Structures are given as structure tokens and as C-alpha cells.
């Protein structure tokens, strides 16, 4: 069935087929946008935090490469040292990422007032069961800078080798693993759709961007990714600055070529929406910025 063939992709490359159609509709879409409900001050803080994350991208030897930079590189064989190191990192962090995603999902359910619904609680428990069933990261050269889940094989996360190599830190890797685990949690029946819709609506409302439908799911996955990475940073104190470590969970979006598609906001709008939804992350990025070096 088509449904079973559905592929959930993290990044734009798998939807490039849409880009020419999108280019035609983009100019008309501005008229449907609503003004953002976020205050000018909050918006300025979000932009400042983006600046911090993307500055660290240039200074930090373990920063995550931007997606457009990954896209520009030649495909990387599965057995290259960088791809192998990335695959080992991903497989090692998978159990921890599963735990952090389950916690983040429960937190989000509380934040969005869904935790008291018995129906949602049943769905949440099933979603966490699907997360717990995930066993393996499969490195794939053809997937290049994408990670995806084939819902016909929900125990495996397929990870492009360029992407495995481009996420050079545990924080970056946890954020992307968590993104994919959130797709698995939602499953092929969109069981967490009430949460996804609530997050998408809030993101649309705050930013004035269109974050409905599949874009709502993608931003929820990104939010879960950032929350999981933030919990990891909080739980593993080290010598590096907190801002530098947090930046790694979002800076793959620090692109020069900023293109979205029907299913995804553009990478820079993704960070915008993500930070608008997560003011605590904004504060931590900004408050630690003096530690940049
Ligand atoms: Zn995705």
C-alpha cells in the first residue's frame, strides 16, 4: 500500500521535485500570512539566538555542518571513516535518544494540556511503545544528507552517510535521532495528530509562517529534537559552554541557500519557528553567548 511506502524525510533534498512548483506559488503565499503574535522583543531575541547558534557553527570544530553545505558534497561511501564514525555515534546514542524523546513527548503533552485526556494518553503510550521498538540506524550512501523512516520498517532509521558525517557531536546527533523517533512515534496513523496540530498552530501563530499539515509534524519533530538535546546537555555537564553545545542541536539549519518545500519550512524559518516555540532555549543560547570563543 502507498501508505506503507510513505517516507518521512528530515530535510529538503528528498522533496526537491516540489521546488519548481513551489517557486510558482511562493510569491502568492505572502498574502495569506497573518502577522506574528510574537512581540517585537521576543522576535529580536529569537534572531539574536539564531546569530549565536550560527556563529558557533563557524567557531566550533564539532559544529553540525549546514544542510546546504552537506548537499554540495560528493556522496560518502558507507565504509569511509567519517561515515563509520557517524554511524557508530548514532547507534551508540540511539538508546539514550529514545529515553529523551519519551520524556520530551510527555513534557510537551503537559505543556499543551493534552495529558489529562485519557484518549491521548493511550495514544501516547502506544507512541512510546513504537519508539522503544526501534533498534537500528542504517547508514545509506544514496540518502546523502537525509535521514528517514520507512513506516513499513519502523524499527530502522535510515541515515544518509553525508548526514552521519556532518553531525559531528553527540548533541547534533541526538537532535536528529530524536526528530526521526518523533516521526516513528506519530506512526502511519498520525496518532499524535492533536499534539502535532497544537504545536503547528502555535508556531504559525507566533511566527506568522504557515506551519500547518506536514510542516506541523516536521516542526514538532524539530522541537522534540531540540528538547532532547537540551535535556542531554543539562544531564551531562562538561567544560564546553552550554550555548556552544545547544547550538549544535539546531545549527544544521544555518544555511546560505534557504529553501523550503511544501512539507518543510526553509531551514532558517525552521530555526525561527523552533526558537519561537522554545523561549528557554533562546535564553540559554543568549545568556551563554559571552563564552563564545
Ligand atoms: Zn522529518
PDB file of C-alpha atoms and ligand atoms in Angstrom:
ATOM      1  CA  UNK A   1       0.000   0.000   0.000  1.00  0.00           C
ATOM      2  CA  UNK A   2       1.075   3.525  -0.670  1.00  0.00           C
ATOM      3  CA  UNK A   3       0.725   4.264   2.991  1.00  0.00           C
ATOM      4  CA  UNK A   4       3.402   1.728   3.820  1.00  0.00           C
ATOM      5  CA  UNK A   5       5.678   3.260   1.250  1.00  0.00           C
ATOM      6  CA  UNK A   6       5.392   6.647   2.811  1.00  0.00           C
ATOM      7  CA  UNK A   7       8.808   8.011   3.554  1.00  0.00           C
ATOM      8  CA  UNK A   8       9.324  10.601   6.191  1.00  0.00           C
ATOM      9  CA  UNK A   9      12.266  12.747   5.423  1.00  0.00           C
ATOM     10  CA  UNK A  10      14.129  15.090   7.579  1.00  0.00           C
ATOM     11  CA  UNK A  11      15.410  17.508   5.053  1.00  0.00           C
ATOM     12  CA  UNK A  12      14.609  19.172   1.843  1.00  0.00           C
ATOM     13  CA  UNK A  13      16.583  17.111  -0.633  1.00  0.00           C
ATOM     14  CA  UNK A  14      14.011  14.330  -0.814  1.00  0.00           C
ATOM     15  CA  UNK A  15      11.344  16.804  -1.817  1.00  0.00           C
ATOM     16  CA  UNK A  16      13.325  18.735  -4.383  1.00  0.00           C
ATOM     17  CA  UNK A  17      10.842  17.605  -7.008  1.00  0.00           C
ATOM     18  CA  UNK A  18       8.429  20.056  -5.498  1.00  0.00           C
ATOM     19  CA  UNK A  19      10.700  23.028  -5.689  1.00  0.00           C
ATOM     20  CA  UNK A  20       9.771  24.259  -9.165  1.00  0.00           C
ATOM     21  CA  UNK A  21       6.057  24.115  -8.368  1.00  0.00           C
ATOM     22  CA  UNK A  22       6.776  25.815  -5.089  1.00  0.00           C
ATOM     23  CA  UNK A  23       8.653  28.635  -6.756  1.00  0.00           C
ATOM     24  CA  UNK A  24       5.477  29.477  -8.642  1.00  0.00           C
ATOM     25  CA  UNK A  25       3.234  29.524  -5.595  1.00  0.00           C
ATOM     26  CA  UNK A  26       5.628  31.141  -3.163  1.00  0.00           C
ATOM     27  CA  UNK A  27       5.100  34.738  -4.241  1.00  0.00           C
ATOM     28  CA  UNK A  28       1.346  34.397  -3.805  1.00  0.00           C
ATOM     29  CA  UNK A  29       1.553  32.851  -0.378  1.00  0.00           C
ATOM     30  CA  UNK A  30       2.547  36.032   1.431  1.00  0.00           C
ATOM     31  CA  UNK A  31      -0.957  37.442   1.204  1.00  0.00           C
ATOM     32  CA  UNK A  32      -2.337  34.560   3.288  1.00  0.00           C
ATOM     33  CA  UNK A  33       0.150  35.055   6.098  1.00  0.00           C
ATOM     34  CA  UNK A  34      -1.082  36.514   9.325  1.00  0.00           C
ATOM     35  CA  UNK A  35       1.018  38.928  11.327  1.00  0.00           C
ATOM     36  CA  UNK A  36       3.054  37.155  14.001  1.00  0.00           C
ATOM     37  CA  UNK A  37       1.671  37.261  17.531  1.00  0.00           C
ATOM     38  CA  UNK A  38       5.178  37.244  18.990  1.00  0.00           C
ATOM     39  CA  UNK A  39       6.219  40.608  20.420  1.00  0.00           C
ATOM     40  CA  UNK A  40       8.930  42.604  18.662  1.00  0.00           C
ATOM     41  CA  UNK A  41      11.163  41.998  21.705  1.00  0.00           C
ATOM     42  CA  UNK A  42      10.651  38.227  21.581  1.00  0.00           C
ATOM     43  CA  UNK A  43      11.309  38.258  17.847  1.00  0.00           C
ATOM     44  CA  UNK A  44      14.533  40.202  18.348  1.00  0.00           C
ATOM     45  CA  UNK A  45      15.667  37.666  20.970  1.00  0.00           C
ATOM     46  CA  UNK A  46      14.947  34.805  18.562  1.00  0.00           C
ATOM     47  CA  UNK A  47      17.047  36.492  15.869  1.00  0.00           C
ATOM     48  CA  UNK A  48      19.825  37.091  18.385  1.00  0.00           C
ATOM     49  CA  UNK A  49      19.780  33.427  19.415  1.00  0.00           C
ATOM     50  CA  UNK A  50      19.953  32.377  15.746  1.00  0.00           C
ATOM     51  CA  UNK A  51      23.003  34.614  15.452  1.00  0.00           C
ATOM     52  CA  UNK A  52      24.607  32.854  18.428  1.00  0.00           C
ATOM     53  CA  UNK A  53      23.889  29.363  17.061  1.00  0.00           C
ATOM     54  CA  UNK A  54      25.123  30.198  13.569  1.00  0.00           C
ATOM     55  CA  UNK A  55      28.242  31.994  14.860  1.00  0.00           C
ATOM     56  CA  UNK A  56      29.153  28.886  16.847  1.00  0.00           C
ATOM     57  CA  UNK A  57      28.732  26.952  13.596  1.00  0.00           C
ATOM     58  CA  UNK A  58      31.829  28.767  12.310  1.00  0.00           C
ATOM     59  CA  UNK A  59      33.891  28.555  15.506  1.00  0.00           C
ATOM     60  CA  UNK A  60      33.174  25.114  16.894  1.00  0.00           C
ATOM     61  CA  UNK A  61      35.194  22.213  15.455  1.00  0.00           C
ATOM     62  CA  UNK A  62      32.324  19.883  16.385  1.00  0.00           C
ATOM     63  CA  UNK A  63      29.584  22.074  14.913  1.00  0.00           C
ATOM     64  CA  UNK A  64      26.996  20.445  12.672  1.00  0.00           C
ATOM     65  CA  UNK A  65      27.503  21.257   9.012  1.00  0.00           C
ATOM     66  CA  UNK A  66      24.714  23.225   7.373  1.00  0.00           C
ATOM     67  CA  UNK A  67      22.406  21.178   5.156  1.00  0.00           C
ATOM     68  CA  UNK A  68      23.287  23.139   2.026  1.00  0.00           C
ATOM     69  CA  UNK A  69      26.961  22.520   2.715  1.00  0.00           C
ATOM     70  CA  UNK A  70      26.288  18.787   3.067  1.00  0.00           C
ATOM     71  CA  UNK A  71      24.237  18.821  -0.138  1.00  0.00           C
ATOM     72  CA  UNK A  72      27.145  20.316  -2.043  1.00  0.00           C
ATOM     73  CA  UNK A  73      29.485  17.464  -1.121  1.00  0.00           C
ATOM     74  CA  UNK A  74      30.040  14.256  -3.104  1.00  0.00           C
ATOM     75  CA  UNK A  75      28.293  11.157  -1.698  1.00  0.00           C
ATOM     76  CA  UNK A  76      30.230   9.382   1.002  1.00  0.00           C
ATOM     77  CA  UNK A  77      30.722   5.605   0.919  1.00  0.00           C
ATOM     78  CA  UNK A  78      29.343   3.691   3.907  1.00  0.00           C
ATOM     79  CA  UNK A  79      32.813   2.435   4.794  1.00  0.00           C
ATOM     80  CA  UNK A  80      34.555   5.808   4.768  1.00  0.00           C
ATOM     81  CA  UNK A  81      35.996   6.646   8.205  1.00  0.00           C
ATOM     82  CA  UNK A  82      33.719   9.704   8.661  1.00  0.00           C
ATOM     83  CA  UNK A  83      30.560   7.762   7.804  1.00  0.00           C
ATOM     84  CA  UNK A  84      31.565   4.893  10.049  1.00  0.00           C
ATOM     85  CA  UNK A  85      32.329   7.215  12.941  1.00  0.00           C
ATOM     86  CA  UNK A  86      28.938   8.892  12.453  1.00  0.00           C
ATOM     87  CA  UNK A  87      27.108   5.550  12.264  1.00  0.00           C
ATOM     88  CA  UNK A  88      28.794   4.395  15.454  1.00  0.00           C
ATOM     89  CA  UNK A  89      27.859   7.626  17.187  1.00  0.00           C
ATOM     90  CA  UNK A  90      24.241   7.302  16.054  1.00  0.00           C
ATOM     91  CA  UNK A  91      23.928   3.669  17.095  1.00  0.00           C
ATOM     92  CA  UNK A  92      25.585   4.370  20.471  1.00  0.00           C
ATOM     93  CA  UNK A  93      23.242   7.289  21.197  1.00  0.00           C
ATOM     94  CA  UNK A  94      20.052   5.620  19.962  1.00  0.00           C
ATOM     95  CA  UNK A  95      19.018   4.112  23.362  1.00  0.00           C
ATOM     96  CA  UNK A  96      19.561   7.432  25.138  1.00  0.00           C
ATOM     97  CA  UNK A  97      17.737   9.336  22.391  1.00  0.00           C
ATOM     98  CA  UNK A  98      14.744   7.009  22.802  1.00  0.00           C
ATOM     99  CA  UNK A  99      14.550   7.767  26.534  1.00  0.00           C
ATOM    100  CA  UNK A 100      14.930  11.512  25.980  1.00  0.00           C
ATOM    101  CA  UNK A 101      12.233  11.560  23.292  1.00  0.00           C
ATOM    102  CA  UNK A 102       9.761   9.738  25.531  1.00  0.00           C
ATOM    103  CA  UNK A 103      10.425  12.315  28.276  1.00  0.00           C
ATOM    104  CA  UNK A 104      10.175  15.257  25.885  1.00  0.00           C
ATOM    105  CA  UNK A 105       6.894  13.952  24.464  1.00  0.00           C
ATOM    106  CA  UNK A 106       5.368  13.637  27.918  1.00  0.00           C
ATOM    107  CA  UNK A 107       6.568  17.145  28.711  1.00  0.00           C
ATOM    108  CA  UNK A 108       5.010  18.503  25.509  1.00  0.00           C
ATOM    109  CA  UNK A 109       1.706  16.740  26.267  1.00  0.00           C
ATOM    110  CA  UNK A 110       1.660  18.558  29.606  1.00  0.00           C
ATOM    111  CA  UNK A 111       2.719  21.889  28.087  1.00  0.00           C
ATOM    112  CA  UNK A 112      -0.087  21.673  25.517  1.00  0.00           C
ATOM    113  CA  UNK A 113      -2.716  20.496  28.002  1.00  0.00           C
ATOM    114  CA  UNK A 114      -3.215  17.040  26.472  1.00  0.00           C
ATOM    115  CA  UNK A 115      -2.005  14.966  29.415  1.00  0.00           C
ATOM    116  CA  UNK A 116      -5.427  14.879  31.044  1.00  0.00           C
ATOM    117  CA  UNK A 117      -7.122  13.321  28.029  1.00  0.00           C
ATOM    118  CA  UNK A 118      -7.431   9.539  28.527  1.00  0.00           C
ATOM    119  CA  UNK A 119      -7.631   9.011  24.760  1.00  0.00           C
ATOM    120  CA  UNK A 120      -4.454  10.944  24.167  1.00  0.00           C
ATOM    121  CA  UNK A 121      -2.714   9.096  26.989  1.00  0.00           C
ATOM    122  CA  UNK A 122      -3.482   5.759  25.310  1.00  0.00           C
ATOM    123  CA  UNK A 123      -2.066   7.081  22.036  1.00  0.00           C
ATOM    124  CA  UNK A 124       0.967   8.461  23.799  1.00  0.00           C
ATOM    125  CA  UNK A 125       1.687   5.102  25.412  1.00  0.00           C
ATOM    126  CA  UNK A 126       1.417   3.368  22.029  1.00  0.00           C
ATOM    127  CA  UNK A 127       3.685   6.011  20.513  1.00  0.00           C
ATOM    128  CA  UNK A 128       6.297   5.396  23.190  1.00  0.00           C
ATOM    129  CA  UNK A 129       5.969   1.657  22.520  1.00  0.00           C
ATOM    130  CA  UNK A 130       6.872   2.315  18.869  1.00  0.00           C
ATOM    131  CA  UNK A 131       9.883   4.365  19.974  1.00  0.00           C
ATOM    132  CA  UNK A 132      11.053   1.576  22.251  1.00  0.00           C
ATOM    133  CA  UNK A 133      10.863  -0.906  19.367  1.00  0.00           C
ATOM    134  CA  UNK A 134      13.440   0.998  17.276  1.00  0.00           C
ATOM    135  CA  UNK A 135      16.654  -0.999  17.090  1.00  0.00           C
ATOM    136  CA  UNK A 136      18.961   0.216  14.426  1.00  0.00           C
ATOM    137  CA  UNK A 137      20.456   3.028  12.406  1.00  0.00           C
ATOM    138  CA  UNK A 138      21.138   2.004   8.826  1.00  0.00           C
ATOM    139  CA  UNK A 139      23.813   4.064   7.044  1.00  0.00           C
ATOM    140  CA  UNK A 140      22.937   4.678   3.399  1.00  0.00           C
ATOM    141  CA  UNK A 141      25.084   6.442   0.833  1.00  0.00           C
ATOM    142  CA  UNK A 142      22.157   7.230  -1.505  1.00  0.00           C
ATOM    143  CA  UNK A 143      20.274   9.094   1.218  1.00  0.00           C
ATOM    144  CA  UNK A 144      23.120  11.640   1.267  1.00  0.00           C
ATOM    145  CA  UNK A 145      22.105  14.441   3.655  1.00  0.00           C
ATOM    146  CA  UNK A 146      18.752  12.966   4.684  1.00  0.00           C
ATOM    147  CA  UNK A 147      17.541  10.769   7.456  1.00  0.00           C
ATOM    148  CA  UNK A 148      14.263   8.964   7.006  1.00  0.00           C
ATOM    149  CA  UNK A 149      11.971   6.326   8.348  1.00  0.00           C
ATOM    150  CA  UNK A 150      10.142   3.932   6.075  1.00  0.00           C
ATOM    151  CA  UNK A 151       6.988   3.242   8.015  1.00  0.00           C
ATOM    152  CA  UNK A 152       6.951  -0.286   6.632  1.00  0.00           C
ATOM    153  CA  UNK A 153      10.197  -0.797   8.595  1.00  0.00           C
ATOM    154  CA  UNK A 154       9.585   1.191  11.759  1.00  0.00           C
ATOM    155  CA  UNK A 155      12.474  -0.308  13.712  1.00  0.00           C
ATOM    156  CA  UNK A 156      15.114   1.197  11.467  1.00  0.00           C
ATOM    157  CA  UNK A 157      16.224   4.765  10.918  1.00  0.00           C
ATOM    158  CA  UNK A 158      17.882   5.192   7.534  1.00  0.00           C
ATOM    159  CA  UNK A 159      20.609   7.781   7.712  1.00  0.00           C
ATOM    160  CA  UNK A 160      22.477   9.295   4.782  1.00  0.00           C
ATOM    161  CA  UNK A 161      26.228   8.974   5.173  1.00  0.00           C
ATOM    162  CA  UNK A 162      26.797  12.669   4.439  1.00  0.00           C
ATOM    163  CA  UNK A 163      24.429  13.471   7.267  1.00  0.00           C
ATOM    164  CA  UNK A 164      26.074  10.969   9.629  1.00  0.00           C
ATOM    165  CA  UNK A 165      29.417  12.592   8.927  1.00  0.00           C
ATOM    166  CA  UNK A 166      28.095  16.159   9.096  1.00  0.00           C
ATOM    167  CA  UNK A 167      26.681  15.816  12.618  1.00  0.00           C
ATOM    168  CA  UNK A 168      29.972  15.948  14.462  1.00  0.00           C
ATOM    169  CA  UNK A 169      28.724  15.996  18.049  1.00  0.00           C
ATOM    170  CA  UNK A 170      26.525  13.971  20.355  1.00  0.00           C
ATOM    171  CA  UNK A 171      24.204  16.966  20.706  1.00  0.00           C
ATOM    172  CA  UNK A 172      23.720  17.262  16.929  1.00  0.00           C
ATOM    173  CA  UNK A 173      23.200  13.523  16.558  1.00  0.00           C
ATOM    174  CA  UNK A 174      20.692  13.282  19.417  1.00  0.00           C
ATOM    175  CA  UNK A 175      18.670  16.115  17.946  1.00  0.00           C
ATOM    176  CA  UNK A 176      18.362  14.382  14.560  1.00  0.00           C
ATOM    177  CA  UNK A 177      17.754  10.916  16.032  1.00  0.00           C
ATOM    178  CA  UNK A 178      15.019  12.439  18.177  1.00  0.00           C
ATOM    179  CA  UNK A 179      13.484  14.090  15.105  1.00  0.00           C
ATOM    180  CA  UNK A 180      13.189  10.735  13.366  1.00  0.00           C
ATOM    181  CA  UNK A 181      11.968   8.992  16.526  1.00  0.00           C
ATOM    182  CA  UNK A 182       9.163  11.535  16.744  1.00  0.00           C
ATOM    183  CA  UNK A 183       8.061  10.520  13.216  1.00  0.00           C
ATOM    184  CA  UNK A 184       8.066   6.906  14.381  1.00  0.00           C
ATOM    185  CA  UNK A 185       6.111   7.864  17.493  1.00  0.00           C
ATOM    186  CA  UNK A 186       3.449   9.512  15.339  1.00  0.00           C
ATOM    187  CA  UNK A 187       3.366   6.383  13.185  1.00  0.00           C
ATOM    188  CA  UNK A 188       1.438   5.755   9.993  1.00  0.00           C
ATOM    189  CA  UNK A 189      -1.884   6.770  11.538  1.00  0.00           C
ATOM    190  CA  UNK A 190      -0.665  10.160  12.743  1.00  0.00           C
ATOM    191  CA  UNK A 191      -1.655   9.102  16.249  1.00  0.00           C
ATOM    192  CA  UNK A 192      -0.171  12.188  17.867  1.00  0.00           C
ATOM    193  CA  UNK A 193      -2.010  14.480  15.485  1.00  0.00           C
ATOM    194  CA  UNK A 194      -3.632  16.525  18.240  1.00  0.00           C
ATOM    195  CA  UNK A 195      -0.222  17.366  19.677  1.00  0.00           C
ATOM    196  CA  UNK A 196       1.255  17.991  16.220  1.00  0.00           C
ATOM    197  CA  UNK A 197      -1.643  20.284  15.311  1.00  0.00           C
ATOM    198  CA  UNK A 198      -1.309  22.180  18.591  1.00  0.00           C
ATOM    199  CA  UNK A 199       2.418  22.728  18.065  1.00  0.00           C
ATOM    200  CA  UNK A 200       1.936  23.684  14.402  1.00  0.00           C
ATOM    201  CA  UNK A 201      -0.840  26.129  15.253  1.00  0.00           C
ATOM    202  CA  UNK A 202       1.234  27.742  17.956  1.00  0.00           C
ATOM    203  CA  UNK A 203       4.232  28.023  15.634  1.00  0.00           C
ATOM    204  CA  UNK A 204       2.039  29.574  12.922  1.00  0.00           C
ATOM    205  CA  UNK A 205       0.516  31.962  15.401  1.00  0.00           C
ATOM    206  CA  UNK A 206       3.837  33.080  16.890  1.00  0.00           C
ATOM    207  CA  UNK A 207       5.735  33.498  13.627  1.00  0.00           C
ATOM    208  CA  UNK A 208       3.048  34.274  11.054  1.00  0.00           C
ATOM    209  CA  UNK A 209       4.507  31.459   8.916  1.00  0.00           C
ATOM    210  CA  UNK A 210       2.352  28.646   7.532  1.00  0.00           C
ATOM    211  CA  UNK A 211       3.236  25.700   9.787  1.00  0.00           C
ATOM    212  CA  UNK A 212       0.205  23.507   9.202  1.00  0.00           C
ATOM    213  CA  UNK A 213      -0.186  19.969   7.832  1.00  0.00           C
ATOM    214  CA  UNK A 214       3.072  18.086   7.320  1.00  0.00           C
ATOM    215  CA  UNK A 215       5.012  21.213   8.260  1.00  0.00           C
ATOM    216  CA  UNK A 216       3.403  20.975  11.695  1.00  0.00           C
ATOM    217  CA  UNK A 217       4.728  17.455  12.054  1.00  0.00           C
ATOM    218  CA  UNK A 218       8.195  18.483  10.917  1.00  0.00           C
ATOM    219  CA  UNK A 219       8.404  21.373  13.367  1.00  0.00           C
ATOM    220  CA  UNK A 220       7.153  19.113  16.185  1.00  0.00           C
ATOM    221  CA  UNK A 221       9.933  16.669  15.292  1.00  0.00           C
ATOM    222  CA  UNK A 222      12.445  19.519  15.369  1.00  0.00           C
ATOM    223  CA  UNK A 223      11.078  20.740  18.688  1.00  0.00           C
ATOM    224  CA  UNK A 224      11.376  17.261  20.195  1.00  0.00           C
ATOM    225  CA  UNK A 225      14.920  17.106  18.790  1.00  0.00           C
ATOM    226  CA  UNK A 226      15.894  20.382  20.435  1.00  0.00           C
ATOM    227  CA  UNK A 227      14.247  19.379  23.726  1.00  0.00           C
ATOM    228  CA  UNK A 228      16.030  16.016  23.762  1.00  0.00           C
ATOM    229  CA  UNK A 229      19.387  17.636  23.055  1.00  0.00           C
ATOM    230  CA  UNK A 230      18.766  20.259  25.742  1.00  0.00           C
ATOM    231  CA  UNK A 231      17.970  17.539  28.290  1.00  0.00           C
ATOM    232  CA  UNK A 232      21.167  15.749  27.249  1.00  0.00           C
ATOM    233  CA  UNK A 233      23.243  18.917  27.755  1.00  0.00           C
ATOM    234  CA  UNK A 234      21.668  19.513  31.156  1.00  0.00           C
ATOM    235  CA  UNK A 235      22.343  15.930  32.203  1.00  0.00           C
ATOM    236  CA  UNK A 236      25.985  15.762  31.076  1.00  0.00           C
ATOM    237  CA  UNK A 237      27.798  18.862  32.349  1.00  0.00           C
ATOM    238  CA  UNK A 238      31.180  19.464  30.747  1.00  0.00           C
ATOM    239  CA  UNK A 239      33.832  22.105  30.138  1.00  0.00           C
ATOM    240  CA  UNK A 240      32.340  23.395  26.920  1.00  0.00           C
ATOM    241  CA  UNK A 241      29.911  26.314  27.014  1.00  0.00           C
ATOM    242  CA  UNK A 242      26.252  25.443  27.198  1.00  0.00           C
ATOM    243  CA  UNK A 243      25.459  27.739  24.278  1.00  0.00           C
ATOM    244  CA  UNK A 244      28.023  26.007  22.094  1.00  0.00           C
ATOM    245  CA  UNK A 245      26.566  22.595  22.908  1.00  0.00           C
ATOM    246  CA  UNK A 246      22.957  23.719  22.469  1.00  0.00           C
ATOM    247  CA  UNK A 247      23.830  25.402  19.175  1.00  0.00           C
ATOM    248  CA  UNK A 248      24.861  22.012  17.760  1.00  0.00           C
ATOM    249  CA  UNK A 249      21.291  20.776  18.032  1.00  0.00           C
ATOM    250  CA  UNK A 250      19.953  23.363  15.588  1.00  0.00           C
ATOM    251  CA  UNK A 251      22.831  24.701  13.527  1.00  0.00           C
ATOM    252  CA  UNK A 252      22.425  22.274  10.598  1.00  0.00           C
ATOM    253  CA  UNK A 253      19.801  24.848   9.646  1.00  0.00           C
ATOM    254  CA  UNK A 254      22.342  27.710   9.401  1.00  0.00           C
ATOM    255  CA  UNK A 255      22.235  27.601   5.610  1.00  0.00           C
ATOM    256  CA  UNK A 256      23.188  30.149   2.981  1.00  0.00           C
ATOM    257  CA  UNK A 257      20.747  28.695   0.442  1.00  0.00           C
ATOM    258  CA  UNK A 258      17.496  28.869   2.360  1.00  0.00           C
ATOM    259  CA  UNK A 259      14.850  26.849   0.524  1.00  0.00           C
ATOM    260  CA  UNK A 260      11.813  25.087   1.932  1.00  0.00           C
ATOM    261  CA  UNK A 261       9.138  22.992   0.272  1.00  0.00           C
ATOM    262  CA  UNK A 262       5.522  22.037   0.740  1.00  0.00           C
ATOM    263  CA  UNK A 263       6.318  19.804   3.715  1.00  0.00           C
ATOM    264  CA  UNK A 264       9.135  21.741   5.357  1.00  0.00           C
ATOM    265  CA  UNK A 265       9.717  25.328   6.304  1.00  0.00           C
ATOM    266  CA  UNK A 266      13.015  26.590   4.939  1.00  0.00           C
ATOM    267  CA  UNK A 267      15.906  25.735   7.291  1.00  0.00           C
ATOM    268  CA  UNK A 268      16.250  29.276   8.636  1.00  0.00           C
ATOM    269  CA  UNK A 269      12.495  29.564   9.175  1.00  0.00           C
ATOM    270  CA  UNK A 270      12.690  26.190  10.900  1.00  0.00           C
ATOM    271  CA  UNK A 271      15.105  27.626  13.490  1.00  0.00           C
ATOM    272  CA  UNK A 272      12.899  30.707  13.792  1.00  0.00           C
ATOM    273  CA  UNK A 273       9.763  28.669  14.496  1.00  0.00           C
ATOM    274  CA  UNK A 274      11.626  26.272  16.746  1.00  0.00           C
ATOM    275  CA  UNK A 275      13.068  29.053  18.896  1.00  0.00           C
ATOM    276  CA  UNK A 276       9.752  30.913  18.962  1.00  0.00           C
ATOM    277  CA  UNK A 277       8.249  27.746  20.480  1.00  0.00           C
ATOM    278  CA  UNK A 278      11.124  27.302  22.921  1.00  0.00           C
ATOM    279  CA  UNK A 279      11.946  30.542  24.771  1.00  0.00           C
ATOM    280  CA  UNK A 280      14.013  28.658  27.372  1.00  0.00           C
ATOM    281  CA  UNK A 281      16.397  27.580  24.606  1.00  0.00           C
ATOM    282  CA  UNK A 282      16.560  31.179  23.354  1.00  0.00           C
ATOM    283  CA  UNK A 283      17.522  32.393  26.831  1.00  0.00           C
ATOM    284  CA  UNK A 284      20.196  29.750  27.276  1.00  0.00           C
ATOM    285  CA  UNK A 285      21.765  30.484  23.902  1.00  0.00           C
ATOM    286  CA  UNK A 286      21.856  34.214  24.577  1.00  0.00           C
ATOM    287  CA  UNK A 287      22.897  34.099  28.234  1.00  0.00           C
ATOM    288  CA  UNK A 288      25.880  31.937  27.415  1.00  0.00           C
ATOM    289  CA  UNK A 289      26.992  33.829  24.341  1.00  0.00           C
ATOM    290  CA  UNK A 290      29.866  35.642  26.091  1.00  0.00           C
ATOM    291  CA  UNK A 291      31.512  32.239  26.353  1.00  0.00           C
ATOM    292  CA  UNK A 292      31.919  32.164  22.580  1.00  0.00           C
ATOM    293  CA  UNK A 293      35.500  31.797  21.582  1.00  0.00           C
TER     294      UNK A 293
HETATM  295 ZN1  LIG B   1      11.130  14.908   9.315  1.00  0.00          ZN
END
